GROMACS .gro file of C-alpha atoms in nm:
model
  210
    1UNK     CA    1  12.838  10.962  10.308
    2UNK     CA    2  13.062  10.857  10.037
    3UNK     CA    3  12.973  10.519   9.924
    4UNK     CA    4  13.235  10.293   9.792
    5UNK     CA    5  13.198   9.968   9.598
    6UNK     CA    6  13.468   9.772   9.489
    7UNK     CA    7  13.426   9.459   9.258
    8UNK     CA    8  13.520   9.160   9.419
    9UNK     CA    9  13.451   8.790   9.203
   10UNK     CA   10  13.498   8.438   9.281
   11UNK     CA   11  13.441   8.093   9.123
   12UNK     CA   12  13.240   7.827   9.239
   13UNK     CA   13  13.206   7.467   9.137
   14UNK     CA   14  12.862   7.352   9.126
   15UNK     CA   15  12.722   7.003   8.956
   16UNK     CA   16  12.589   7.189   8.659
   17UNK     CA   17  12.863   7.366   8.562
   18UNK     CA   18  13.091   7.638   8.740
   19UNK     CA   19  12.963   7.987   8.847
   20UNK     CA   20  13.110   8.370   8.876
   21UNK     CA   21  12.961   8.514   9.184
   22UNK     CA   22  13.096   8.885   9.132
   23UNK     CA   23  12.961   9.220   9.220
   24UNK     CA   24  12.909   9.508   9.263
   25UNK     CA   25  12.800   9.480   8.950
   26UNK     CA   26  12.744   9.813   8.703
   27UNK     CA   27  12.400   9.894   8.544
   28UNK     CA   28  12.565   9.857   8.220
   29UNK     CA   29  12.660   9.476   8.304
   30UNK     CA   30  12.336   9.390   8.427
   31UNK     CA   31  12.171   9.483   8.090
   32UNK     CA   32  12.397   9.269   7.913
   33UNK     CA   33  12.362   8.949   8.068
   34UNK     CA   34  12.048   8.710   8.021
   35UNK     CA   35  11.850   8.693   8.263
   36UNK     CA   36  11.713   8.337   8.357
   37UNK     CA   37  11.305   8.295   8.343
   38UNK     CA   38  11.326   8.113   8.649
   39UNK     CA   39  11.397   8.415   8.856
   40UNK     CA   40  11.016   8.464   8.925
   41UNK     CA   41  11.029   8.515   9.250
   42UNK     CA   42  10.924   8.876   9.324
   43UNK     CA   43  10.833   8.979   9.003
   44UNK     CA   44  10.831   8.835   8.619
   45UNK     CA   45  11.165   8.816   8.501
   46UNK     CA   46  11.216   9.114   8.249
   47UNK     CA   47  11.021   9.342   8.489
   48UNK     CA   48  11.320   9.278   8.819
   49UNK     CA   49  11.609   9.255   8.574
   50UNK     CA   50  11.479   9.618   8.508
   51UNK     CA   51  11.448   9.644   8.893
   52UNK     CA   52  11.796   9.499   8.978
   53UNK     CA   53  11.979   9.758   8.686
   54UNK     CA   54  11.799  10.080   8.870
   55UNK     CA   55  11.954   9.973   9.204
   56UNK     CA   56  12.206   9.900   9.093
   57UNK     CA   57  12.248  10.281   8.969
   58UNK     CA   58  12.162  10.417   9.273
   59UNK     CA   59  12.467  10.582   9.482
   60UNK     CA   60  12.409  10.284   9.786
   61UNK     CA   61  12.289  10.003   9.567
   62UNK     CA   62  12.466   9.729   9.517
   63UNK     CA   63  12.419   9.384   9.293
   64UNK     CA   64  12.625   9.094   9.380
   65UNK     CA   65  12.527   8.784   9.127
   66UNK     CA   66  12.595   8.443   9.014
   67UNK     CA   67  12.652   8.362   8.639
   68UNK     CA   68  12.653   8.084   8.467
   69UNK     CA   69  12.851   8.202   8.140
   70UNK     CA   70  12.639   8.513   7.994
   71UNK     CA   71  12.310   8.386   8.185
   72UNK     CA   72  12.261   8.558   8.516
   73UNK     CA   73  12.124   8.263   8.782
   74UNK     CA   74  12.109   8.395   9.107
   75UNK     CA   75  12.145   8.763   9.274
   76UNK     CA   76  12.122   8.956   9.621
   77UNK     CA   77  12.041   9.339   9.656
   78UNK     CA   78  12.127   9.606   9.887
   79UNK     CA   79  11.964   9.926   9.888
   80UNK     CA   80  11.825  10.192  10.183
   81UNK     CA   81  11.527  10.074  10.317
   82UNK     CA   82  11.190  10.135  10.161
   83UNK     CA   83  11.039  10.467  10.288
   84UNK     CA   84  10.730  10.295  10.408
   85UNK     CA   85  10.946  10.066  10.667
   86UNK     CA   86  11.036  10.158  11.029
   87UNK     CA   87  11.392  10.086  10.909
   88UNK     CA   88  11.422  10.422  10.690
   89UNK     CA   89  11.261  10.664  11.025
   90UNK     CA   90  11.598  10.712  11.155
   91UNK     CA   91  11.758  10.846  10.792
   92UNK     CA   92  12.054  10.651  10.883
   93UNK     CA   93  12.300  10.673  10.541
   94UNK     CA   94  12.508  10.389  10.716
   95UNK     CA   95  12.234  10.139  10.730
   96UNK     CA   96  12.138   9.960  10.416
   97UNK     CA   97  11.896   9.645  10.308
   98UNK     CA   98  11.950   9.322  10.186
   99UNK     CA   99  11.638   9.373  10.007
  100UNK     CA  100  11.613   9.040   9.831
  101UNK     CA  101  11.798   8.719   9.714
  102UNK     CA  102  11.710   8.495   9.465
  103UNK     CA  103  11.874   8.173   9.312
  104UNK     CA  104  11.718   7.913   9.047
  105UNK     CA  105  11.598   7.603   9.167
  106UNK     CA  106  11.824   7.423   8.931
  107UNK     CA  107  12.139   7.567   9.135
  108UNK     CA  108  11.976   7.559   9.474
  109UNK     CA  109  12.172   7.376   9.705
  110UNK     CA  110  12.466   7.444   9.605
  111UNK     CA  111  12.608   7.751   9.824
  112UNK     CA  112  12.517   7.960   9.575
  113UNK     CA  113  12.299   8.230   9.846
  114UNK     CA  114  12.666   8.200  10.119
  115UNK     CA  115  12.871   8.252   9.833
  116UNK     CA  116  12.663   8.581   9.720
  117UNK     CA  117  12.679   8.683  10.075
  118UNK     CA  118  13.035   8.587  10.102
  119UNK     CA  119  13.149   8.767   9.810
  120UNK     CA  120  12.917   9.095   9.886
  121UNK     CA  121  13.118   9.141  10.210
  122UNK     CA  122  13.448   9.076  10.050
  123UNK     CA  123  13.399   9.455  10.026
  124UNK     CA  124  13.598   9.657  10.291
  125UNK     CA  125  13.329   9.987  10.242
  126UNK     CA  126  13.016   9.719  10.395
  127UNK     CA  127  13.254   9.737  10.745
  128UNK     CA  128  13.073  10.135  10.774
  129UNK     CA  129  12.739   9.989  10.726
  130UNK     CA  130  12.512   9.806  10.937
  131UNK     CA  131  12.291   9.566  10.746
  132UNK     CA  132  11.974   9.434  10.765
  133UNK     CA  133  11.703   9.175  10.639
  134UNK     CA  134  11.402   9.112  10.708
  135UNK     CA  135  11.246   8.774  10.667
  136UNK     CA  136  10.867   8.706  10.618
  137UNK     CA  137  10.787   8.312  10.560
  138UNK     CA  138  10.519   8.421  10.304
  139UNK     CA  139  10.797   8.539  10.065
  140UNK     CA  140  10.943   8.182  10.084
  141UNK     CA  141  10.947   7.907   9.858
  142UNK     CA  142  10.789   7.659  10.077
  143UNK     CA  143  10.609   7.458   9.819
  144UNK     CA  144  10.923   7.419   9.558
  145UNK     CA  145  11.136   7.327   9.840
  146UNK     CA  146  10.953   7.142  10.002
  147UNK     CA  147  11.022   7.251  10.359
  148UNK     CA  148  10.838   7.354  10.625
  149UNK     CA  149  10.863   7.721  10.760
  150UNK     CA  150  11.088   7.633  11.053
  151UNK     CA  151  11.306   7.425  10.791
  152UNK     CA  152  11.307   7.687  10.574
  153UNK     CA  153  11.403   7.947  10.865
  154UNK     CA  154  11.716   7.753  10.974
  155UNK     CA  155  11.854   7.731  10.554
  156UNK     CA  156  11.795   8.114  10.612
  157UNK     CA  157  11.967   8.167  10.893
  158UNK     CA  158  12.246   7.938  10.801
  159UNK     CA  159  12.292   8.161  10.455
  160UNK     CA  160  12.302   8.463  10.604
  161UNK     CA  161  12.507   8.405  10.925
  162UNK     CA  162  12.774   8.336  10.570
  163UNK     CA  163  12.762   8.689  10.544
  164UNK     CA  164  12.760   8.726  10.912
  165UNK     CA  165  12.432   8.836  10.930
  166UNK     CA  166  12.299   8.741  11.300
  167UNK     CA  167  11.943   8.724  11.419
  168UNK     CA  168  11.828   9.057  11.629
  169UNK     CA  169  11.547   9.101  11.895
  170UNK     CA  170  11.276   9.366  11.759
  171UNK     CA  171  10.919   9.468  11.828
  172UNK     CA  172  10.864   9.557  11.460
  173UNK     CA  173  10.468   9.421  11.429
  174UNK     CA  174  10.527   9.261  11.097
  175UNK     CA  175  10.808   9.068  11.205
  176UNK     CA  176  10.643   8.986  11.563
  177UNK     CA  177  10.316   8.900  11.296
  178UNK     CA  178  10.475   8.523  11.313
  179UNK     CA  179  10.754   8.332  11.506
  180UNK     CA  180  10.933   8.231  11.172
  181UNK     CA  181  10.968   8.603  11.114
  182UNK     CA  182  11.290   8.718  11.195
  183UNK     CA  183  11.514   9.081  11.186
  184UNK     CA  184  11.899   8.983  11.121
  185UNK     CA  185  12.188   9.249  11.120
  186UNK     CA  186  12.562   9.278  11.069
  187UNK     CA  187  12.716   9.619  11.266
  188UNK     CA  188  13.041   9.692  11.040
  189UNK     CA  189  13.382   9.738  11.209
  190UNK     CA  190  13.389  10.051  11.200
  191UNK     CA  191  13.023  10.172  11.294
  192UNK     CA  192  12.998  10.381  11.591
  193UNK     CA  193  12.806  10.347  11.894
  194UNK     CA  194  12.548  10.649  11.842
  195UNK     CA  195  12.485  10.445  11.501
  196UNK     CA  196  12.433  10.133  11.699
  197UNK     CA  197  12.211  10.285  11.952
  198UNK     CA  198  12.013  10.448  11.674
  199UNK     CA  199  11.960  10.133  11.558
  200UNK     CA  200  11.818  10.000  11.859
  201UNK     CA  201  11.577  10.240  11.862
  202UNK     CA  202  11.439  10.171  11.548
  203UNK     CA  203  11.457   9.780  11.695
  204UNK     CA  204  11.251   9.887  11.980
  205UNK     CA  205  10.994  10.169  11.895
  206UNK     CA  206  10.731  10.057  12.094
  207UNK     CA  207  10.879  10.013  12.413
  208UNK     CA  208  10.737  10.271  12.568
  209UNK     CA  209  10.391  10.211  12.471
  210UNK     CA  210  10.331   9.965  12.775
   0.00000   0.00000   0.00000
């Protein structure tokens, strides 16, 4: 599978100060920017910027972020799934990962995460994919938002339905692990219905079990 990416940017005015949400961004780009310390989220800082510039090398991955002048604020990845998930069993090259997304708290609030998912599907090559996420409450910022899990859930949901991401049934035991724990999925336009029955077979691998 060939995999396209075309850049796509847009502005957006936020109280402190204006933003470029753009992407896919190169390897070469994401080296140059700063990267803001508050991005601690999965990893320290230096160590994901390095994380974020190897995906963003790799033929699927793609880096869609929000930058405030030279200082990189916020980001969202996309990438096959890891080889230790359910998700990858199938080999499917049309279904990718939103592996992670990340904004500052300082520009939280602000659209930033629907914008980033807004601009990554201003991309006509993410109509052949389907994508996924996968959310776990424990990788949630519960304390620095202040929110409780089902809160928190429903700002989820409401980001990625932006992207028009929409919440999927699954017996995946991680996910099933909690009922904030959810699987959402976008089916491109142009996927095709042995790719969408493949993926519900992944959804649903223990069915049969009972």
């Amino acid at each position: 599978m060939e995999h396209k990416k075309t850049y796509n940017a847009k502005e957006l005015k936020t109280p402190h100060g204006n933003l470029i949400i753009e992407g896919p961004v190169t390897p070469d780009k994401l080296a140059e920017y700063e990267f803001h310390e508050g991005l601690v989220a999965f990893r320290p800082p230096a160590q994901q910027q390095k994380a974020l510039i190897e995906i963003a090398g790799l033929p699927e991955g793609r880096i869609i972020i929000a930058r405030h002048r030279h200082m990189i604020v916020g980001y969202v990845t996309y990438l096959y799934p890891d080889p230790l998930e359910r998700w990858s069993e199938g080999n499917m090259e049309n279904l990718i990962e939103l592996g992670a997304i990340e904004v500052i708290p300082q520009f939280r609030g602000a659209r930033v995460g629907k914008n980033l998912l807004i601009v990554s599907m201003m991309d006509d090559a993410m109509e052949d994919y389907i994508t996924i996420t996968t959310e776990y409450y424990w990788h949630w910022d519960l304390k620095g938002t202040g929110l409780n899990v089902w809160e928190y859930r429903k700002v989820m949901e409401k980001m990625m339905n932006a992207g028009g991401l929409e919440w999927y049934a699954t017996d995946d035991p991680e996910i099933s692990s909690h009922p904030a724990n959810c699987l959402m999925a976008r089916i491109g336009k142009r996927i095709d219905p042995d790719s969408i029955q493949r993926f519900d077979q992944l959804r649903f691998m223990n069915r049969f079990m009972y």
